[in-house]
């Protein structure tokens, strides 16, 4: 899998207004005025919240508690200390990859999938194998062949 080619291709200028593989929304879809209103409202109600600290390194506690309750509801017991949230998939893959992967490990990824993650995994020494994904999820026949 040529991750560098995928990155270059996603950043290329196209005549199309929509680039679903790029990972960002067109500017016309962004509600800049709404975001500005929200920031002003937050600054009025708790101005120091914009300036003080970074919060918990494990993530927003009420969100982690909601995740814990959801997991409990499906039969998974997890202590709050075992649950972390990240800023996104890139950070999550970085944490998990550093903890779990050894050079040469095989990682199955969705194909099509988030190519930034493919490159991230490759820099950790993982061998990437794309698994076709359809409307119902991963191609189980392909998985069985692997």
mmCIF file of C-alpha atoms in Angstrom:
data_model
loop_
_atom_site.group_PDB
_atom_site.id
_atom_site.type_symbol
_atom_site.label_atom_id
_atom_site.label_comp_id
_atom_site.label_asym_id
_atom_site.label_seq_id
_atom_site.Cartn_x
_atom_site.Cartn_y
_atom_site.Cartn_z
ATOM 1 C CA UNK A 1 0.000 0.000 0.000
ATOM 2 C CA UNK A 2 1.589 3.270 -1.115
ATOM 3 C CA UNK A 3 0.515 5.641 1.647
ATOM 4 C CA UNK A 4 2.580 8.557 0.365
ATOM 5 C CA UNK A 5 0.819 8.353 -3.017
ATOM 6 C CA UNK A 6 -2.562 8.354 -1.230
ATOM 7 C CA UNK A 7 -1.635 11.453 0.790
ATOM 8 C CA UNK A 8 -0.447 13.334 -2.299
ATOM 9 C CA UNK A 9 -3.550 12.300 -4.220
ATOM 10 C CA UNK A 10 -5.877 13.495 -1.447
ATOM 11 C CA UNK A 11 -4.205 16.895 -1.324
ATOM 12 C CA UNK A 12 -4.205 17.456 -5.082
ATOM 13 C CA UNK A 13 -6.341 20.210 -6.529
ATOM 14 C CA UNK A 14 -9.398 18.916 -8.329
ATOM 15 C CA UNK A 15 -12.155 20.689 -10.157
ATOM 16 C CA UNK A 16 -14.722 18.937 -7.962
ATOM 17 C CA UNK A 17 -16.072 20.946 -5.029
ATOM 18 C CA UNK A 18 -16.354 17.792 -2.941
ATOM 19 C CA UNK A 19 -13.388 15.664 -1.983
ATOM 20 C CA UNK A 20 -14.758 12.929 0.297
ATOM 21 C CA UNK A 21 -11.356 11.320 0.792
ATOM 22 C CA UNK A 22 -9.604 14.434 2.060
ATOM 23 C CA UNK A 23 -10.878 14.439 5.642
ATOM 24 C CA UNK A 24 -12.157 18.008 5.836
ATOM 25 C CA UNK A 25 -15.404 19.725 5.002
ATOM 26 C CA UNK A 26 -15.864 22.371 2.333
ATOM 27 C CA UNK A 27 -15.723 25.877 3.814
ATOM 28 C CA UNK A 28 -19.342 26.482 2.789
ATOM 29 C CA UNK A 29 -20.457 23.699 5.171
ATOM 30 C CA UNK A 30 -18.789 25.269 8.191
ATOM 31 C CA UNK A 31 -20.900 27.430 10.454
ATOM 32 C CA UNK A 32 -18.308 30.071 11.353
ATOM 33 C CA UNK A 33 -20.935 32.447 12.753
ATOM 34 C CA UNK A 34 -22.354 29.685 14.964
ATOM 35 C CA UNK A 35 -18.905 28.773 16.230
ATOM 36 C CA UNK A 36 -18.180 32.432 17.020
ATOM 37 C CA UNK A 37 -21.509 32.702 18.923
ATOM 38 C CA UNK A 38 -20.684 29.592 20.947
ATOM 39 C CA UNK A 39 -17.222 30.865 21.866
ATOM 40 C CA UNK A 40 -18.630 34.255 22.909
ATOM 41 C CA UNK A 41 -21.285 32.534 25.032
ATOM 42 C CA UNK A 42 -18.701 30.349 26.722
ATOM 43 C CA UNK A 43 -16.447 33.349 27.354
ATOM 44 C CA UNK A 44 -19.361 35.233 28.961
ATOM 45 C CA UNK A 45 -20.481 32.373 31.210
ATOM 46 C CA UNK A 46 -17.039 31.165 32.316
ATOM 47 C CA UNK A 47 -14.244 33.326 30.891
ATOM 48 C CA UNK A 48 -11.474 31.535 32.770
ATOM 49 C CA UNK A 49 -12.439 28.176 31.205
ATOM 50 C CA UNK A 50 -10.782 29.376 28.006
ATOM 51 C CA UNK A 51 -7.535 30.095 29.837
ATOM 52 C CA UNK A 52 -7.191 27.605 32.684
ATOM 53 C CA UNK A 53 -5.579 24.219 32.365
ATOM 54 C CA UNK A 54 -6.185 21.478 29.884
ATOM 55 C CA UNK A 55 -8.634 19.320 31.790
ATOM 56 C CA UNK A 56 -7.987 15.667 32.460
ATOM 57 C CA UNK A 57 -5.323 13.935 30.373
ATOM 58 C CA UNK A 58 -7.660 10.914 30.257
ATOM 59 C CA UNK A 59 -10.445 12.915 28.659
ATOM 60 C CA UNK A 60 -13.612 14.725 29.682
ATOM 61 C CA UNK A 61 -14.844 12.919 32.844
ATOM 62 C CA UNK A 62 -18.605 13.112 32.071
ATOM 63 C CA UNK A 63 -17.981 11.590 28.621
ATOM 64 C CA UNK A 64 -15.860 8.821 30.127
ATOM 65 C CA UNK A 65 -18.646 8.127 32.647
ATOM 66 C CA UNK A 66 -21.191 7.897 29.813
ATOM 67 C CA UNK A 67 -18.910 5.461 27.983
ATOM 68 C CA UNK A 68 -18.550 3.426 31.175
ATOM 69 C CA UNK A 69 -22.350 3.251 31.581
ATOM 70 C CA UNK A 70 -22.791 2.230 27.938
ATOM 71 C CA UNK A 71 -20.191 -0.519 28.298
ATOM 72 C CA UNK A 72 -21.876 -1.731 31.487
ATOM 73 C CA UNK A 73 -25.193 -1.840 29.608
ATOM 74 C CA UNK A 74 -23.712 -4.278 27.090
ATOM 75 C CA UNK A 75 -22.066 -6.454 29.729
ATOM 76 C CA UNK A 76 -18.543 -5.019 29.779
ATOM 77 C CA UNK A 77 -17.218 -4.029 33.196
ATOM 78 C CA UNK A 78 -14.628 -1.259 33.003
ATOM 79 C CA UNK A 79 -13.316 1.002 35.727
ATOM 80 C CA UNK A 80 -13.315 4.708 34.914
ATOM 81 C CA UNK A 81 -9.509 4.659 35.152
ATOM 82 C CA UNK A 82 -9.451 2.136 32.277
ATOM 83 C CA UNK A 83 -11.309 4.472 29.898
ATOM 84 C CA UNK A 84 -9.587 7.270 28.024
ATOM 85 C CA UNK A 85 -10.684 9.465 25.170
ATOM 86 C CA UNK A 86 -8.419 11.074 22.603
ATOM 87 C CA UNK A 87 -8.605 14.021 20.238
ATOM 88 C CA UNK A 88 -9.214 11.665 17.338
ATOM 89 C CA UNK A 89 -8.262 8.493 15.547
ATOM 90 C CA UNK A 90 -4.685 9.607 14.876
ATOM 91 C CA UNK A 91 -3.950 10.007 18.592
ATOM 92 C CA UNK A 92 -5.773 6.788 19.472
ATOM 93 C CA UNK A 93 -3.842 4.752 16.897
ATOM 94 C CA UNK A 94 -0.587 6.302 18.058
ATOM 95 C CA UNK A 95 -1.259 5.310 21.681
ATOM 96 C CA UNK A 96 -2.456 1.803 20.847
ATOM 97 C CA UNK A 97 0.269 1.205 18.285
ATOM 98 C CA UNK A 98 3.047 2.219 20.649
ATOM 99 C CA UNK A 99 1.639 -0.026 23.353
ATOM 100 C CA UNK A 100 0.578 -3.091 21.353
ATOM 101 C CA UNK A 101 2.536 -3.324 18.083
ATOM 102 C CA UNK A 102 5.921 -4.844 17.379
ATOM 103 C CA UNK A 103 7.725 -4.316 14.055
ATOM 104 C CA UNK A 104 6.459 -6.899 11.573
ATOM 105 C CA UNK A 105 3.024 -7.301 13.175
ATOM 106 C CA UNK A 106 0.183 -7.586 10.688
ATOM 107 C CA UNK A 107 -2.679 -5.098 10.981
ATOM 108 C CA UNK A 108 -5.933 -5.505 9.062
ATOM 109 C CA UNK A 109 -7.448 -2.215 7.916
ATOM 110 C CA UNK A 110 -10.635 -1.254 6.116
ATOM 111 C CA UNK A 111 -10.231 -0.848 2.366
ATOM 112 C CA UNK A 112 -11.190 1.810 1.565
ATOM 113 C CA UNK A 113 -10.038 3.314 4.817
ATOM 114 C CA UNK A 114 -8.331 6.245 6.474
ATOM 115 C CA UNK A 115 -4.961 6.305 4.720
ATOM 116 C CA UNK A 116 -3.372 8.612 7.300
ATOM 117 C CA UNK A 117 -3.705 5.746 9.758
ATOM 118 C CA UNK A 118 -2.119 3.360 7.265
ATOM 119 C CA UNK A 119 0.996 5.531 7.131
ATOM 120 C CA UNK A 120 1.023 5.857 10.881
ATOM 121 C CA UNK A 121 0.906 2.084 11.316
ATOM 122 C CA UNK A 122 3.602 1.583 8.673
ATOM 123 C CA UNK A 123 5.969 3.950 10.507
ATOM 124 C CA UNK A 124 5.528 1.684 13.547
ATOM 125 C CA UNK A 125 6.743 -1.220 11.427
ATOM 126 C CA UNK A 126 3.362 -2.875 10.909
ATOM 127 C CA UNK A 127 2.480 -4.780 7.756
ATOM 128 C CA UNK A 128 -0.817 -3.379 6.472
ATOM 129 C CA UNK A 129 -3.384 -5.636 4.809
ATOM 130 C CA UNK A 130 -6.492 -3.987 3.402
ATOM 131 C CA UNK A 131 -9.798 -5.820 3.860
ATOM 132 C CA UNK A 132 -12.569 -4.832 1.478
ATOM 133 C CA UNK A 133 -15.507 -3.187 3.158
ATOM 134 C CA UNK A 134 -19.043 -3.252 1.840
ATOM 135 C CA UNK A 135 -22.390 -1.959 3.028
ATOM 136 C CA UNK A 136 -22.689 -4.725 5.618
ATOM 137 C CA UNK A 137 -19.161 -4.386 6.989
ATOM 138 C CA UNK A 138 -15.915 -6.236 6.296
ATOM 139 C CA UNK A 139 -15.805 -8.820 3.506
ATOM 140 C CA UNK A 140 -16.026 -11.994 5.623
ATOM 141 C CA UNK A 141 -14.978 -14.221 2.723
ATOM 142 C CA UNK A 142 -11.795 -12.210 2.323
ATOM 143 C CA UNK A 143 -11.185 -12.398 6.086
ATOM 144 C CA UNK A 144 -11.599 -16.187 5.973
ATOM 145 C CA UNK A 145 -8.974 -16.378 3.204
ATOM 146 C CA UNK A 146 -6.478 -14.428 5.292
#
